[in-house]
Coordinates of C-alpha atoms in Angstrom, one line a residue:
Chain A
M2 CA -16.4 4.3 97.9
E3 CA -12.8 4.2 96.9
I4 CA -10.5 7.0 97.1
I5 CA -7.4 6.7 94.5
G6 CA -4.2 9.1 94.5
T7 CA -2.2 7.4 91.9
I8 CA -2.0 6.8 88.4
K9 CA -1.2 3.2 88.9
D10 CA -4.0 3.0 91.0
M11 CA -6.9 4.6 88.9
H12 CA -5.6 2.9 85.8
D13 CA -5.7 -0.8 87.5
L14 CA -9.4 0.4 88.8
S15 CA -10.3 1.0 84.9
R16 CA -8.5 -2.2 83.5
A17 CA -10.5 -4.1 86.0
L18 CA -14.2 -2.5 85.4
M19 CA -13.3 -3.1 81.6
S20 CA -12.7 -6.4 82.0
Q21 CA -16.0 -7.4 83.4
D22 CA -17.5 -5.1 80.4
K23 CA -18.8 -2.4 83.0
T24 CA -19.4 0.8 81.7
I25 CA -17.4 3.8 82.8
G26 CA -19.2 7.1 83.4
F27 CA -16.6 10.2 84.3
V28 CA -17.1 13.3 85.7
P29 CA -13.5 15.5 85.5
T30 CA -13.7 18.7 87.9
M31 CA -11.4 20.8 89.6
G32 CA -13.3 20.4 92.9
A33 CA -15.0 23.1 95.2
L34 CA -18.4 21.4 93.7
H35 CA -21.9 22.8 93.1
D36 CA -24.8 22.0 92.0
G37 CA -23.7 22.0 88.6
H38 CA -20.9 19.1 89.2
L39 CA -23.6 17.0 90.9
S40 CA -25.9 16.8 88.5
L41 CA -23.2 15.5 85.8
V42 CA -22.5 13.2 88.8
R43 CA -26.0 11.8 88.7
R44 CA -26.4 12.1 84.6
S45 CA -23.2 9.8 85.0
K46 CA -24.6 7.2 87.3
A47 CA -27.8 6.9 85.6
E48 CA -25.8 6.1 82.3
N49 CA -23.5 3.8 83.2
D50 CA -22.4 0.6 85.9
A51 CA -19.3 2.6 87.7
T52 CA -18.9 6.7 88.1
V53 CA -15.5 7.7 88.8
V54 CA -15.0 12.0 89.4
S55 CA -11.5 13.5 89.6
I56 CA -10.9 16.2 92.0
F57 CA -7.5 18.2 90.5
V58 CA -6.8 21.7 90.0
N59 CA -4.5 21.6 86.4
P60 CA -1.7 23.6 86.9
T61 CA -1.4 24.2 83.4
Q62 CA -4.7 25.6 82.7
F63 CA -3.7 28.6 84.3
G64 CA -1.9 31.8 82.7
P65 CA 0.8 32.9 85.4
N66 CA -1.4 35.8 86.6
E67 CA -4.1 34.1 87.0
D68 CA -6.3 32.4 90.4
F69 CA -4.6 28.4 90.2
L70 CA -3.3 29.5 94.2
R71 CA -6.0 31.0 95.1
Y72 CA -8.4 28.6 93.4
P73 CA -10.9 27.1 96.1
R74 CA -9.6 23.8 97.1
E75 CA -12.3 21.7 99.7
V76 CA -11.7 18.2 99.3
E77 CA -13.3 17.0 102.6
K78 CA -16.5 18.9 101.5
D79 CA -15.4 17.3 98.0
V80 CA -15.7 14.1 99.0
D81 CA -18.8 14.2 101.4
K82 CA -20.9 15.7 98.6
L83 CA -19.8 12.7 96.3
S84 CA -20.4 10.1 98.8
A85 CA -23.7 11.3 99.1
Q86 CA -24.6 10.8 95.5
G87 CA -22.9 7.4 95.8
V88 CA -20.0 7.8 93.8
D89 CA -18.0 5.1 93.3
T90 CA -14.5 6.1 92.9
I91 CA -13.0 9.7 93.4
F92 CA -9.5 10.3 92.0
I93 CA -7.4 12.9 93.3
P94 CA -4.2 12.6 92.0
V95 CA -0.9 14.3 92.8
E96 CA 0.7 17.4 90.9
R97 CA 4.3 15.7 90.9
E98 CA 3.0 12.5 89.2
M99 CA 0.7 14.3 86.6
Y100 CA 3.7 17.0 85.3
P101 CA 6.7 15.3 86.8
E102 CA 10.2 17.1 86.1
G103 CA 10.5 17.1 82.7
F104 CA 6.5 17.1 81.6
S105 CA 7.2 18.5 78.2
A106 CA 4.0 17.7 76.0
S107 CA 1.6 19.9 75.1
I108 CA -1.8 19.8 72.8
N109 CA -2.5 22.2 70.5
I110 CA -6.4 22.4 69.2
G111 CA -6.4 24.9 66.8
K112 CA -7.6 28.2 66.6
I113 CA -10.8 27.2 68.5
G114 CA -9.1 27.5 71.5
E115 CA -7.1 31.1 70.6
I116 CA -10.6 32.8 70.5
L117 CA -13.5 33.8 73.0
C118 CA -11.3 33.0 76.2
G119 CA -8.8 31.9 74.7
A120 CA -8.1 35.5 73.6
S121 CA -7.6 36.3 77.0
R122 CA -6.1 33.2 78.6
P123 CA -3.4 32.5 76.1
G124 CA -2.4 28.3 76.7
H125 CA -5.7 28.1 78.7
F126 CA -7.1 25.9 76.1
N127 CA -3.9 23.8 75.6
G128 CA -3.5 22.9 79.2
V129 CA -7.1 21.9 79.6
A130 CA -6.8 19.7 76.4
A131 CA -3.5 18.3 77.7
V132 CA -5.0 17.6 81.2
V133 CA -8.2 15.7 79.7
A134 CA -5.9 13.5 77.5
K135 CA -4.4 12.4 80.3
L136 CA -7.0 11.6 82.1
F137 CA -8.8 10.1 79.4
N138 CA -6.0 7.9 79.1
I139 CA -6.0 7.5 82.7
V140 CA -9.6 6.6 84.0
M141 CA -10.1 4.9 80.1
P142 CA -14.2 6.3 80.4
D143 CA -17.2 5.0 78.2
R144 CA -18.4 8.9 78.5
A145 CA -17.7 12.0 80.2
Y146 CA -19.8 14.8 81.5
F147 CA -19.2 18.0 80.8
G148 CA -20.9 21.2 81.8
Q149 CA -22.3 23.8 79.4
K150 CA -21.4 26.2 81.1
D151 CA -17.6 26.1 80.2
F152 CA -19.5 25.8 76.3
Q153 CA -16.0 26.8 74.4
Q154 CA -14.6 24.1 76.6
T155 CA -17.2 21.6 75.4
V156 CA -16.7 22.3 71.7
I157 CA -12.8 22.1 72.2
I158 CA -13.0 18.4 74.1
N159 CA -15.6 17.4 71.4
K160 CA -12.7 18.7 69.1
L161 CA -10.2 16.8 70.6
V162 CA -11.8 13.5 70.9
K163 CA -12.8 14.4 67.3
D164 CA -9.1 14.8 66.2
L165 CA -7.2 11.6 68.3
N166 CA -9.8 9.5 67.9
F167 CA -10.2 9.4 71.8
S168 CA -13.1 6.2 72.1
V169 CA -14.9 8.7 74.7
D170 CA -18.6 10.1 74.1
I171 CA -19.1 13.7 75.3
V172 CA -21.8 14.4 77.2
V173 CA -22.9 17.8 77.2
C174 CA -24.7 18.9 80.4
P175 CA -27.0 21.9 81.2
T176 CA -25.9 24.9 83.1
I177 CA -27.2 25.0 86.3
R178 CA -28.1 28.4 87.8
E179 CA -29.2 29.4 91.0
S180 CA -32.5 31.0 91.6
D181 CA -31.8 35.0 90.0
G182 CA -30.3 32.7 87.2
L183 CA -26.7 33.2 88.3
A184 CA -24.5 30.1 86.5
M185 CA -22.9 28.0 89.3
S186 CA -19.6 28.5 89.6
S187 CA -16.9 27.7 91.9
R188 CA -15.5 31.2 91.1
N189 CA -18.6 32.3 92.5
S190 CA -17.4 32.1 96.4
Y191 CA -15.0 34.9 95.3
L192 CA -17.7 37.4 94.9
N193 CA -18.8 39.7 97.7
S194 CA -22.4 40.6 98.6
G195 CA -22.4 43.5 95.9
E196 CA -20.9 41.6 93.8
R197 CA -22.7 38.7 94.3
K198 CA -25.9 40.6 93.4
A199 CA -24.0 42.5 90.6
A200 CA -23.5 39.1 89.1
V201 CA -26.6 38.4 87.9
I202 CA -25.8 41.3 85.2
L203 CA -24.3 38.4 83.2
F204 CA -28.0 35.9 83.0
K205 CA -29.7 39.4 82.3
A206 CA -27.9 40.2 79.0
L207 CA -28.0 36.8 78.3
K208 CA -31.5 36.9 78.5
L209 CA -31.6 39.9 76.8
G210 CA -29.9 38.4 73.7
E211 CA -32.4 35.6 73.7
E212 CA -35.6 37.9 73.8
L213 CA -34.0 40.2 70.9
I214 CA -33.9 36.9 68.5
V215 CA -36.2 35.2 69.6
S216 CA -39.6 37.8 70.9
D217 CA -38.3 40.5 68.5
G218 CA -36.8 38.3 65.4
I219 CA -33.7 40.8 65.7
V220 CA -31.1 39.0 63.2
N221 CA -28.3 41.6 63.3
A222 CA -25.5 40.2 65.9
V223 CA -23.8 43.3 66.1
L224 CA -27.2 45.3 67.0
I225 CA -27.8 42.7 69.6
K226 CA -24.5 42.6 70.9
E227 CA -24.3 46.0 71.5
E228 CA -27.7 45.7 73.6
M229 CA -26.1 43.3 75.8
R230 CA -23.2 45.5 76.2
K231 CA -24.8 48.6 77.2
L232 CA -26.9 46.6 79.8
I233 CA -23.7 45.3 81.1
H234 CA -22.5 48.9 81.4
S235 CA -25.5 49.6 83.4
E236 CA -24.0 47.4 86.2
P237 CA -20.7 49.1 87.4
L238 CA -19.0 47.1 89.2
A239 CA -19.2 44.9 85.6
A240 CA -16.3 44.8 82.6
I241 CA -16.9 43.2 80.0
D242 CA -14.3 40.8 78.4
Y243 CA -16.2 40.0 75.8
V244 CA -20.3 39.6 74.3
E245 CA -20.0 37.3 71.3
I246 CA -22.5 34.9 69.0
V247 CA -21.5 32.0 67.6
T248 CA -21.8 29.3 65.7
A249 CA -21.8 25.4 67.3
N250 CA -18.2 25.6 66.0
L251 CA -17.6 28.7 67.4
K252 CA -17.5 30.6 64.4
E253 CA -18.1 34.6 64.5
V254 CA -22.2 35.4 63.8
E255 CA -23.2 38.3 61.3
K256 CA -26.6 37.7 60.6
I257 CA -28.6 35.5 63.0
K258 CA -29.2 32.0 61.8
L259 CA -30.3 29.7 64.4
P260 CA -29.0 27.4 66.3
V261 CA -26.6 30.1 67.7
A262 CA -24.6 29.8 71.3
I263 CA -25.0 33.5 72.9
C264 CA -21.6 33.8 74.7
L265 CA -19.7 36.0 77.6
A266 CA -17.1 36.8 79.6
V267 CA -17.5 39.6 82.2
K268 CA -15.2 40.6 85.4
I269 CA -17.1 42.0 88.1
G270 CA -14.5 43.1 90.8
K271 CA -11.6 40.7 90.0
T272 CA -13.4 37.8 88.9
R273 CA -14.1 37.1 85.8
L274 CA -17.2 35.2 85.0
I275 CA -19.0 33.2 82.2
D276 CA -21.6 31.9 80.8
N277 CA -24.0 31.4 77.7
L278 CA -27.2 30.3 76.3
I279 CA -28.1 28.0 73.4
I280 CA -30.8 29.8 71.6
D281 CA -32.2 26.5 69.2
P282 CA -35.9 26.8 68.1
N283 CA -36.0 22.2 68.5
N284 CA -33.8 21.8 70.9
A285 CA -32.6 23.4 74.1
D286 CA -30.0 20.8 74.2
I287 CA -26.6 22.2 73.6
C288 CA -26.1 18.6 72.4
S289 CA -28.2 18.7 69.2
L290 CA -26.6 22.5 68.3
Chain B
M20 CA -6.5 -12.5 58.3
E21 CA -8.3 -9.4 58.5
I22 CA -7.9 -6.1 56.3
I23 CA -9.6 -3.4 58.3
G24 CA -9.8 -0.5 56.4
T25 CA -12.4 2.1 58.6
I26 CA -11.8 3.7 61.8
K27 CA -14.3 2.0 63.4
D28 CA -13.7 -1.8 62.2
M29 CA -10.9 -1.4 63.7
H30 CA -11.7 0.1 67.0
D31 CA -14.9 -2.4 67.4
L32 CA -12.1 -5.5 66.4
S33 CA -9.9 -4.3 69.5
R34 CA -12.8 -3.6 71.7
A35 CA -13.8 -6.8 71.2
L36 CA -10.5 -8.5 71.8
M37 CA -10.2 -6.4 75.0
S38 CA -13.1 -7.9 76.3
Q39 CA -11.9 -11.4 75.8
D40 CA -9.1 -10.5 78.3
K41 CA -6.8 -10.8 74.5
T42 CA -3.7 -9.1 74.5
I43 CA -2.8 -6.6 71.3
G44 CA 0.2 -6.5 70.4
F45 CA 0.7 -3.5 67.5
V46 CA 3.2 -2.6 65.0
P47 CA 2.7 1.0 63.0
T48 CA 4.1 0.9 60.0
M49 CA 4.1 3.5 56.1
G50 CA 4.4 0.3 54.7
A51 CA 7.1 -0.8 52.2
L52 CA 7.9 -3.9 55.1
H53 CA 11.4 -4.9 55.0
D54 CA 12.8 -7.1 57.0
G55 CA 13.1 -5.0 59.7
H56 CA 9.2 -4.4 59.7
L57 CA 8.7 -8.0 59.6
S58 CA 11.1 -8.4 63.1
L59 CA 8.4 -6.2 64.5
V60 CA 5.8 -8.2 63.6
R61 CA 7.7 -12.0 64.8
R62 CA 8.2 -10.2 68.1
S63 CA 5.0 -8.5 68.1
K64 CA 3.5 -12.1 67.6
A65 CA 5.6 -14.1 70.1
E66 CA 4.1 -11.4 72.8
N67 CA 0.9 -10.7 71.7
D68 CA -2.5 -13.0 71.8
A69 CA -3.1 -10.8 68.8
T70 CA -0.9 -8.6 66.3
V71 CA -2.3 -5.9 64.4
V72 CA -0.2 -4.1 61.5
S73 CA -1.2 -0.9 60.0
I74 CA -0.1 1.0 57.0
F75 CA -0.3 4.3 56.7
V76 CA 1.7 6.9 54.9
N77 CA 1.3 9.5 57.3
P78 CA 1.0 13.0 55.3
T79 CA 1.6 15.5 58.6
Q80 CA 4.8 13.6 59.5
F81 CA 6.2 15.0 55.9
G82 CA 7.6 18.4 55.2
P83 CA 6.3 20.2 52.1
N84 CA 9.5 19.2 50.4
E85 CA 10.0 16.1 51.4
D86 CA 9.4 12.2 49.7
F87 CA 5.4 12.0 50.9
L88 CA 4.4 11.7 46.9
R89 CA 7.4 9.4 45.6
Y90 CA 7.5 7.6 49.3
P91 CA 7.1 3.7 47.7
R92 CA 3.2 2.5 48.0
E93 CA 3.3 -1.3 47.6
V94 CA -0.1 -2.4 49.8
E95 CA -0.1 -5.4 48.0
K96 CA 3.5 -7.5 48.2
D97 CA 3.0 -5.8 52.2
V98 CA -0.4 -7.6 53.0
D99 CA 1.8 -11.0 51.3
K100 CA 4.6 -10.7 53.5
L101 CA 2.0 -9.7 56.5
S102 CA 0.2 -13.1 55.9
A103 CA 3.3 -15.0 55.8
Q104 CA 3.9 -14.2 59.4
G105 CA 0.5 -15.5 60.2
V106 CA -0.4 -11.4 61.1
D107 CA -3.4 -11.6 62.7
T108 CA -5.2 -7.9 61.3
I109 CA -3.6 -5.7 58.9
F110 CA -5.4 -2.3 59.3
I111 CA -4.9 0.3 56.5
P112 CA -7.2 3.7 56.8
V113 CA -7.8 6.1 54.6
E114 CA -6.3 9.7 54.6
R115 CA -10.0 11.2 54.2
E116 CA -10.7 9.3 57.6
M117 CA -7.7 9.9 59.0
Y118 CA -7.6 13.4 58.6
P119 CA -11.0 14.9 57.5
E120 CA -11.8 18.1 56.5
G121 CA -11.2 20.7 59.4
F122 CA -8.6 19.0 61.5
S123 CA -6.8 20.8 63.4
A124 CA -5.2 19.2 66.5
S125 CA -1.7 19.1 66.9
I126 CA 1.1 17.2 69.5
N127 CA 4.0 18.9 70.4
I128 CA 6.1 17.0 72.8
G129 CA 9.1 19.6 73.4
K130 CA 12.6 20.3 72.5
I131 CA 13.4 17.0 72.0
G132 CA 11.4 16.9 68.8
E133 CA 13.1 20.0 67.5
I134 CA 16.6 18.5 67.3
L135 CA 18.2 15.9 65.1
C136 CA 16.1 15.0 62.3
G137 CA 14.0 17.3 63.9
A138 CA 15.9 19.7 63.1
S139 CA 16.3 19.0 59.6
R140 CA 12.6 18.5 59.4
P141 CA 10.9 21.0 61.4
G142 CA 6.9 20.0 62.3
H143 CA 8.3 15.9 61.6
F144 CA 8.0 14.8 65.3
N145 CA 5.0 16.5 65.9
G146 CA 3.1 14.6 63.4
V147 CA 4.5 11.2 64.1
A148 CA 3.3 12.2 67.7
A149 CA -0.6 13.5 66.6
V150 CA -0.7 9.8 64.0
V151 CA 0.8 7.8 66.8
A152 CA -1.5 9.1 69.4
K153 CA -4.9 8.8 67.0
L154 CA -3.2 5.3 65.9
F155 CA -2.9 4.0 69.9
N156 CA -6.5 5.4 70.5
I157 CA -8.0 3.7 67.7
V158 CA -6.2 -0.3 68.0
M159 CA -5.7 0.1 71.8
P160 CA -2.6 -1.8 72.3
D161 CA -0.8 -3.2 75.2
R162 CA 3.0 -3.3 73.3
A163 CA 3.4 -1.4 70.7
Y164 CA 6.9 -2.2 68.3
F165 CA 9.1 0.1 66.9
G166 CA 12.8 -0.1 65.2
Q167 CA 15.7 1.5 66.9
K168 CA 17.0 2.5 63.5
D169 CA 15.1 5.6 64.4
F170 CA 16.0 5.8 67.9
Q171 CA 14.9 10.2 67.9
Q172 CA 11.7 8.7 66.9
T173 CA 11.4 5.7 70.0
V174 CA 13.1 8.3 72.5
I175 CA 9.4 10.5 71.5
I176 CA 7.1 8.0 71.3
N177 CA 8.4 6.8 75.1
K178 CA 7.8 10.5 76.5
L179 CA 4.6 10.8 74.5
V180 CA 3.2 7.8 76.4
K181 CA 5.0 9.3 79.9
D182 CA 3.4 12.8 79.6
L183 CA -0.3 12.0 78.0
N184 CA -0.5 8.7 80.0
F185 CA -1.3 6.2 77.5
S186 CA -1.5 2.6 78.6
V187 CA 0.8 1.3 75.9
D188 CA 4.2 -0.7 76.8
I189 CA 6.8 0.5 73.6
V190 CA 8.6 -2.3 73.1
V191 CA 12.1 -1.3 70.8
C192 CA 14.1 -3.6 68.8
P193 CA 16.8 -3.9 66.9
T194 CA 17.9 -2.2 63.8
I195 CA 18.1 -5.0 61.2
R196 CA 21.1 -4.4 58.6
E197 CA 21.8 -5.7 55.5
S198 CA 25.1 -8.0 54.7
D199 CA 27.5 -5.4 54.6
G200 CA 25.8 -3.2 57.4
L201 CA 23.3 -0.6 56.2
A202 CA 20.7 -0.1 58.0
M203 CA 17.1 -1.4 56.3
S204 CA 14.4 1.8 55.4
S205 CA 11.8 2.1 52.8
R206 CA 14.2 4.3 51.5
N207 CA 16.6 2.4 50.5
S208 CA 15.0 2.0 47.1
Y209 CA 15.7 5.3 46.5
L210 CA 18.9 4.3 45.5
N211 CA 20.9 3.4 42.4
S212 CA 23.4 0.7 42.1
G213 CA 26.4 3.6 42.7
E214 CA 24.6 5.1 46.1
R215 CA 24.0 1.7 47.3
K216 CA 27.6 1.0 47.8
A217 CA 28.1 4.8 48.7
A218 CA 25.1 4.1 51.6
V219 CA 27.3 1.6 53.8
I220 CA 29.5 4.6 54.6
L221 CA 26.6 5.8 57.4
F222 CA 27.4 2.4 59.4
K223 CA 31.1 2.4 58.6
A224 CA 31.3 5.8 60.4
L225 CA 29.2 4.5 62.9
K226 CA 31.9 1.6 63.8
L227 CA 34.1 4.1 63.6
G228 CA 32.7 5.9 66.2
E229 CA 32.1 3.1 68.4
E230 CA 35.7 2.1 67.8
L231 CA 37.0 5.4 69.0
I232 CA 34.6 5.2 72.2
V233 CA 35.1 1.4 73.0
S234 CA 38.8 0.4 71.9
D235 CA 40.7 3.2 72.0
G236 CA 39.0 5.0 75.1
I237 CA 38.5 8.2 73.5
V238 CA 36.3 10.5 75.1
N239 CA 36.1 13.5 73.6
A240 CA 32.8 13.2 71.4
V241 CA 34.4 16.6 69.3
L242 CA 37.4 14.5 68.3
I243 CA 35.1 11.8 67.5
K244 CA 32.3 13.6 65.7
E245 CA 35.6 15.1 63.6
E246 CA 36.8 11.8 62.7
M247 CA 33.1 10.3 61.5
R248 CA 32.7 13.4 59.5
K249 CA 36.1 12.4 57.9
L250 CA 35.5 9.4 56.9
I251 CA 32.0 10.2 55.3
H252 CA 33.2 13.1 53.7
S253 CA 35.6 10.6 52.0
E254 CA 32.7 9.2 50.4
P255 CA 31.5 11.6 47.2
L256 CA 28.0 10.8 46.6
A257 CA 27.5 11.7 50.9
A258 CA 27.0 14.9 52.5
I259 CA 26.5 15.6 56.2
D260 CA 23.1 16.3 57.6
Y261 CA 24.1 15.5 61.4
V262 CA 26.6 13.5 63.8
E263 CA 25.8 13.7 67.2
I264 CA 26.5 11.5 70.4
V265 CA 24.0 12.2 72.3
T266 CA 22.1 11.0 76.0
A267 CA 19.2 8.0 75.8
N268 CA 17.5 11.4 76.8
L269 CA 18.9 13.2 73.4
K270 CA 21.0 15.6 75.4
E271 CA 24.4 16.2 73.6
V272 CA 27.3 14.7 75.4
E273 CA 30.6 16.7 75.6
K274 CA 32.8 13.5 77.5
I275 CA 31.7 10.2 76.7
K276 CA 30.0 8.4 79.3
L277 CA 28.5 5.4 79.1
P278 CA 25.7 4.9 77.8
V279 CA 25.6 6.7 74.6
A280 CA 24.1 7.0 71.0
I281 CA 25.8 7.9 68.0
C282 CA 23.1 9.4 65.3
L283 CA 23.8 10.9 61.8
A284 CA 21.6 12.3 58.8
V285 CA 23.4 11.5 55.9
K286 CA 22.1 12.7 52.2
I287 CA 22.9 9.4 49.7
G288 CA 22.4 11.6 45.8
K289 CA 19.2 13.0 46.9
T290 CA 18.4 10.0 49.3
R291 CA 18.5 11.0 53.6
L292 CA 18.8 8.3 55.4
I293 CA 19.6 7.7 59.3
D294 CA 21.5 5.2 61.5
N295 CA 22.6 4.8 65.0
L296 CA 24.5 3.1 67.3
I297 CA 23.6 2.2 71.2
I298 CA 27.4 2.2 72.9
D299 CA 26.2 0.6 76.1
P300 CA 29.0 -1.6 77.7
N301 CA 26.1 -3.4 80.0
N302 CA 24.0 -4.3 76.9
A303 CA 23.4 -3.5 73.3
D304 CA 19.6 -3.1 73.8
I305 CA 18.4 -0.2 73.2
C306 CA 15.8 -0.8 75.8
S307 CA 18.5 -0.3 79.0
L308 CA 19.6 2.4 77.7

């Protein structure tokens, strides 16, 4: 396993792999790896000749009052976990090389970046789009792996790839959950034990939404969201950012027509968590949405 | 020589060339080719195993009141000229594949896209950046060739490549001129014979600026620009858009310290023309600026 720190070294390695006709799988991460990340790594290893994992806490996707500085950083542990998975290459770029003085380019992906999480995190998805574009140009992967937990992000990255003609297949993998249903997230480490128990309300609300749609056959999205909101309000530590039901293109749904995605963002104490469920009678895999 | 019309075919061809370890030189054009374009083609052929020339009049870099619809289109003549140069591949994408319904991505390169030509053509360089990013991702060249005539464009594309880590070497080639000094441009075809004679005022003004700097040793940029403006005003058909003296990073210069670029945009009748001269005691080649 090789750890690479400079853009040039990473690029040269990818060039070498390409000239050997080896396929490259890429898992971009912000580190603080959990089983969700590792499931992406395993999928990449199964589908490609070489797997590159990047660890970079990207400053441009954090707002001025967000958690950039306290975002968990545990590179040594991460390296151990990736080593145990048999990852070929870990790319750990430094901020001053990724964003040198005078850096000024930005990518705007349009309205889908301004709704849902984009509404409460203005500029967030522009930052995501730019760093993903940079990483794709540096690593030049055949396939890149993202978790369905960040559903809006996966839609935006698919749009980035399509609109700017990147030659990367985007593979979206199922959300990995704790035993009580909480979606794995590096930000779960912010939760104290009371908050951790309360955080299950996100998954419970999603399951309620699913039940109302699938079992009860309710098609009025407003009604479903209202029931979900009520349930979340029953948890004293929870404060709703949004509860939405959308299409694969993130269009708000009024009358349920499957497939749809139920998406929510909820603050538990000071920690903002997101989660989603895809309701698709034919396939639970978001890729088919 | 092969003419390719779809993104997929172009991409597949480039992939095949790369897996054969062949270098790709790329000359993106809007067609209506003149000797300036052909000089880029010759340079590309001399430096690469394969040369791809694209012809695409990119709608997103034209403003609503600009000349997109009447921009000269003469694809058959262009193909003949490129064939005579021994070009390997001509890529002629269609608008509906480049910008399908729902296309929404945009690239903003920052302040350097909002000055000079960007001030009178708002959004122009965002359109340039996006189409160049798309073409780079489709063609995947090792080197891409641009004319110095579009000086600001070359600065912006270099910034795009640097900020987003495209692995393309940008090669800027000298401006090719008519015998009286007029820079070759597809838009020269808009000029009637009186306007054509008047258009030499751009080059004359640049040469005056050069003389004031190099021979007379004047360092006051305001003074130099004022003399250039006076000369241009002496031509009744000419109307100044801008006359500026800037650094390699497009910063306005007050006190001349070489190297600098003298840049101007002037309307001759209804036709807006641009030109520039690099004043560099060590090297007339913009690449060294």
